[in-house]
JSON list of C-alpha atoms and ligand atoms in Angstrom, two decimals:
[
{"chain": "A", "resi": 367, "resn": "MET", "atom": "CA", "xyz": [31.50, -1.87, -0.81]},
{"chain": "A", "resi": 368, "resn": "GLU", "atom": "CA", "xyz": [32.93, -5.36, -0.93]},
{"chain": "A", "resi": 369, "resn": "CYS", "atom": "CA", "xyz": [35.22, -6.92, 1.66]},
{"chain": "A", "resi": 370, "resn": "ARG", "atom": "CA", "xyz": [38.81, -6.71, 0.40]},
{"chain": "A", "resi": 371, "resn": "PRO", "atom": "CA", "xyz": [40.49, -10.09, -0.13]},
{"chain": "A", "resi": 372, "resn": "GLY", "atom": "CA", "xyz": [43.64, -10.61, 1.94]},
{"chain": "A", "resi": 373, "resn": "CYS", "atom": "CA", "xyz": [42.66, -8.11, 4.64]},
{"chain": "A", "resi": 374, "resn": "GLY", "atom": "CA", "xyz": [41.25, -9.70, 7.79]},
{"chain": "A", "resi": 375, "resn": "ALA", "atom": "CA", "xyz": [41.68, -6.49, 9.80]},
{"chain": "A", "resi": 376, "resn": "CYS", "atom": "CA", "xyz": [38.28, -6.82, 11.46]},
{"chain": "A", "resi": 377, "resn": "CYS", "atom": "CA", "xyz": [39.21, -10.36, 12.56]},
{"chain": "A", "resi": 378, "resn": "ILE", "atom": "CA", "xyz": [42.33, -9.09, 14.33]},
{"chain": "A", "resi": 379, "resn": "ALA", "atom": "CA", "xyz": [41.96, -5.54, 15.71]},
{"chain": "A", "resi": 380, "resn": "PRO", "atom": "CA", "xyz": [38.62, -5.62, 17.56]},
{"chain": "A", "resi": 381, "resn": "SER", "atom": "CA", "xyz": [37.73, -7.54, 20.68]},
{"chain": "A", "resi": 382, "resn": "ILE", "atom": "CA", "xyz": [34.84, -9.98, 20.19]},
{"chain": "A", "resi": 383, "resn": "SER", "atom": "CA", "xyz": [33.08, -11.03, 23.37]},
{"chain": "A", "resi": 384, "resn": "VAL", "atom": "CA", "xyz": [32.05, -14.55, 22.34]},
{"chain": "A", "resi": 385, "resn": "MET", "atom": "CA", "xyz": [34.19, -16.66, 20.04]},
{"chain": "A", "resi": 386, "resn": "PRO", "atom": "CA", "xyz": [34.06, -20.46, 19.74]},
{"chain": "A", "resi": 387, "resn": "GLY", "atom": "CA", "xyz": [37.34, -21.96, 20.90]},
{"chain": "A", "resi": 388, "resn": "MET", "atom": "CA", "xyz": [38.53, -18.73, 22.54]},
{"chain": "A", "resi": 389, "resn": "PRO", "atom": "CA", "xyz": [37.46, -18.81, 26.20]},
{"chain": "A", "resi": 390, "resn": "GLY", "atom": "CA", "xyz": [36.63, -15.31, 27.38]},
{"chain": "A", "resi": 391, "resn": "GLY", "atom": "CA", "xyz": [36.31, -14.10, 23.83]},
{"chain": "A", "resi": 392, "resn": "LYS", "atom": "CA", "xyz": [38.78, -12.76, 21.29]},
{"chain": "A", "resi": 393, "resn": "PRO", "atom": "CA", "xyz": [40.98, -10.02, 22.75]},
{"chain": "A", "resi": 394, "resn": "ALA", "atom": "CA", "xyz": [41.65, -6.85, 20.80]},
{"chain": "A", "resi": 395, "resn": "GLY", "atom": "CA", "xyz": [44.69, -7.06, 18.58]},
{"chain": "A", "resi": 396, "resn": "VAL", "atom": "CA", "xyz": [44.76, -10.86, 18.65]},
{"chain": "A", "resi": 397, "resn": "ARG", "atom": "CA", "xyz": [44.22, -12.81, 15.48]},
{"chain": "A", "resi": 398, "resn": "CYS", "atom": "CA", "xyz": [40.99, -14.84, 15.59]},
{"chain": "A", "resi": 399, "resn": "ILE", "atom": "CA", "xyz": [41.78, -18.55, 15.66]},
{"chain": "A", "resi": 400, "resn": "HIS", "atom": "CA", "xyz": [39.33, -19.05, 12.80]},
{"chain": "A", "resi": 401, "resn": "LEU", "atom": "CA", "xyz": [41.16, -16.72, 10.45]},
{"chain": "A", "resi": 402, "resn": "LEU", "atom": "CA", "xyz": [42.81, -18.89, 7.81]},
{"chain": "A", "resi": 403, "resn": "ASP", "atom": "CA", "xyz": [46.28, -18.35, 6.38]},
{"chain": "A", "resi": 404, "resn": "ASP", "atom": "CA", "xyz": [44.73, -16.73, 3.33]},
{"chain": "A", "resi": 405, "resn": "LEU", "atom": "CA", "xyz": [42.78, -14.39, 5.66]},
{"chain": "A", "resi": 406, "resn": "ARG", "atom": "CA", "xyz": [39.38, -15.93, 5.01]},
{"chain": "A", "resi": 407, "resn": "CYS", "atom": "CA", "xyz": [37.07, -17.07, 7.81]},
{"chain": "A", "resi": 408, "resn": "ALA", "atom": "CA", "xyz": [37.04, -20.82, 8.51]},
{"chain": "A", "resi": 409, "resn": "LEU", "atom": "CA", "xyz": [33.53, -20.48, 9.99]},
{"chain": "A", "resi": 410, "resn": "PHE", "atom": "CA", "xyz": [32.02, -18.64, 7.04]},
{"chain": "A", "resi": 411, "resn": "GLY", "atom": "CA", "xyz": [28.53, -19.99, 6.42]},
{"chain": "A", "resi": 412, "resn": "LEU", "atom": "CA", "xyz": [28.58, -22.19, 9.52]},
{"chain": "A", "resi": 413, "resn": "PRO", "atom": "CA", "xyz": [26.21, -21.80, 12.49]},
{"chain": "A", "resi": 414, "resn": "GLN", "atom": "CA", "xyz": [29.17, -21.51, 14.87]},
{"chain": "A", "resi": 415, "resn": "ARG", "atom": "CA", "xyz": [30.20, -18.20, 13.33]},
{"chain": "A", "resi": 416, "resn": "PRO", "atom": "CA", "xyz": [29.35, -15.40, 15.79]},
{"chain": "A", "resi": 417, "resn": "SER", "atom": "CA", "xyz": [26.40, -13.32, 14.64]},
{"chain": "A", "resi": 418, "resn": "CYS", "atom": "CA", "xyz": [28.41, -10.10, 15.00]},
{"chain": "A", "resi": 419, "resn": "CYS", "atom": "CA", "xyz": [30.84, -11.40, 12.37]},
{"chain": "A", "resi": 420, "resn": "GLY", "atom": "CA", "xyz": [28.05, -12.11, 9.93]},
{"chain": "A", "resi": 421, "resn": "GLY", "atom": "CA", "xyz": [26.46, -8.76, 10.66]},
{"chain": "A", "resi": 422, "resn": "LEU", "atom": "CA", "xyz": [29.56, -6.66, 10.09]},
{"chain": "A", "resi": 423, "resn": "GLN", "atom": "CA", "xyz": [29.30, -4.78, 6.81]},
{"chain": "A", "resi": 424, "resn": "PRO", "atom": "CA", "xyz": [32.36, -3.44, 5.01]},
{"chain": "A", "resi": 425, "resn": "SER", "atom": "CA", "xyz": [32.39, 0.34, 4.77]},
{"chain": "A", "resi": 426, "resn": "ALA", "atom": "CA", "xyz": [34.71, 2.92, 3.28]},
{"chain": "A", "resi": 427, "resn": "GLU", "atom": "CA", "xyz": [35.20, 4.43, 6.73]},
{"chain": "A", "resi": 428, "resn": "MET", "atom": "CA", "xyz": [36.18, 1.18, 8.46]},
{"chain": "A", "resi": 429, "resn": "CYS", "atom": "CA", "xyz": [38.02, -0.58, 5.66]},
{"chain": "A", "resi": 430, "resn": "GLY", "atom": "CA", "xyz": [39.94, 2.45, 4.41]},
{"chain": "A", "resi": 431, "resn": "GLY", "atom": "CA", "xyz": [42.29, 2.28, 1.47]},
{"chain": "A", "resi": 432, "resn": "ASP", "atom": "CA", "xyz": [44.28, -0.72, 2.60]},
{"chain": "A", "resi": 433, "resn": "ARG", "atom": "CA", "xyz": [44.73, -3.26, 5.36]},
{"chain": "A", "resi": 434, "resn": "GLN", "atom": "CA", "xyz": [46.96, -1.00, 7.45]},
{"chain": "A", "resi": 435, "resn": "ALA", "atom": "CA", "xyz": [44.36, 1.76, 7.37]},
{"chain": "A", "resi": 436, "resn": "ALA", "atom": "CA", "xyz": [41.65, -0.66, 8.47]},
{"chain": "A", "resi": 437, "resn": "LEU", "atom": "CA", "xyz": [43.81, -2.01, 11.30]},
{"chain": "A", "resi": 438, "resn": "ALA", "atom": "CA", "xyz": [44.53, 1.53, 12.48]},
{"chain": "A", "resi": 439, "resn": "TRP", "atom": "CA", "xyz": [40.88, 2.63, 12.32]},
{"chain": "A", "resi": 440, "resn": "LEU", "atom": "CA", "xyz": [39.61, -0.47, 14.12]},
{"chain": "A", "resi": 441, "resn": "THR", "atom": "CA", "xyz": [42.33, -0.23, 16.77]},
{"chain": "A", "resi": 442, "resn": "GLU", "atom": "CA", "xyz": [41.36, 3.38, 17.44]},
{"chain": "A", "resi": 443, "resn": "LEU", "atom": "CA", "xyz": [37.67, 2.45, 17.60]},
{"chain": "A", "resi": 444, "resn": "GLU", "atom": "CA", "xyz": [38.50, -0.26, 20.11]},
{"chain": "A", "resi": 445, "resn": "ARG", "atom": "CA", "xyz": [40.42, 2.23, 22.23]},
{"chain": "A", "resi": 446, "resn": "LEU", "atom": "CA", "xyz": [37.56, 4.72, 22.15]},
{"chain": "A", "resi": 447, "resn": "THR", "atom": "CA", "xyz": [34.94, 2.13, 23.08]},
{"chain": "A", "resi": 448, "resn": "THR", "atom": "CA", "xyz": [36.84, 0.29, 25.81]},
{"chain": "A", "resi": 449, "resn": "PRO", "atom": "CA", "xyz": [35.53, 1.32, 29.24]},
{"chain": "B", "resi": 1897, "resn": "SF4", "atom": "S1", "xyz": [38.33, -4.44, 7.47]},
{"chain": "B", "resi": 1897, "resn": "SF4", "atom": "FE1", "xyz": [36.90, -4.36, 5.75]},
{"chain": "B", "resi": 1897, "resn": "SF4", "atom": "S2", "xyz": [38.04, -5.10, 4.00]},
{"chain": "B", "resi": 1897, "resn": "SF4", "atom": "FE2", "xyz": [39.14, -5.71, 5.83]},
{"chain": "B", "resi": 1897, "resn": "SF4", "atom": "S3", "xyz": [38.42, -7.79, 6.28]},
{"chain": "B", "resi": 1897, "resn": "SF4", "atom": "FE3", "xyz": [37.15, -6.35, 7.45]},
{"chain": "B", "resi": 1897, "resn": "SF4", "atom": "S4", "xyz": [35.38, -5.93, 6.15]},
{"chain": "B", "resi": 1897, "resn": "SF4", "atom": "FE4", "xyz": [36.95, -6.83, 4.85]},
{"chain": "B", "resi": 1898, "resn": "SF4", "atom": "S1", "xyz": [34.92, -15.98, 13.30]},
{"chain": "B", "resi": 1898, "resn": "SF4", "atom": "FE1", "xyz": [35.60, -15.54, 11.24]},
{"chain": "B", "resi": 1898, "resn": "SF4", "atom": "S2", "xyz": [34.75, -13.52, 10.72]},
{"chain": "B", "resi": 1898, "resn": "SF4", "atom": "FE2", "xyz": [34.63, -13.79, 12.96]},
{"chain": "B", "resi": 1898, "resn": "SF4", "atom": "S3", "xyz": [36.52, -12.83, 13.71]},
{"chain": "B", "resi": 1898, "resn": "SF4", "atom": "FE3", "xyz": [36.91, -15.04, 13.45]},
{"chain": "B", "resi": 1898, "resn": "SF4", "atom": "S4", "xyz": [37.79, -15.23, 11.41]},
{"chain": "B", "resi": 1898, "resn": "SF4", "atom": "FE4", "xyz": [36.80, -13.23, 11.53]}
]
């Protein structure tokens, strides 16, 4: 499956422990500072982009049918995996 243009859910809902320019990492539910207005990644292809971002593969389960579904699924995953 391909990443859906105009989504950006996985750059907003999850926490990301290390993020350039975000001391302490990106909190869950907070828009990544590198997410552009058109919901593309400003660090795409650059060495500063966290490896977990590059390694994340779109999937039917995570991405769902639309952006709202992806945000909901990722928010629930974050809740389930937060100690
Ligand atoms: S949730 Fe899926 S479709 Fe949305 S930005 Fe992430 S990978 Fe792309
Ligand atoms: S660095 Fe890019 S891919 Fe990673 S969360 Fe931020 S905007 Fe998304």
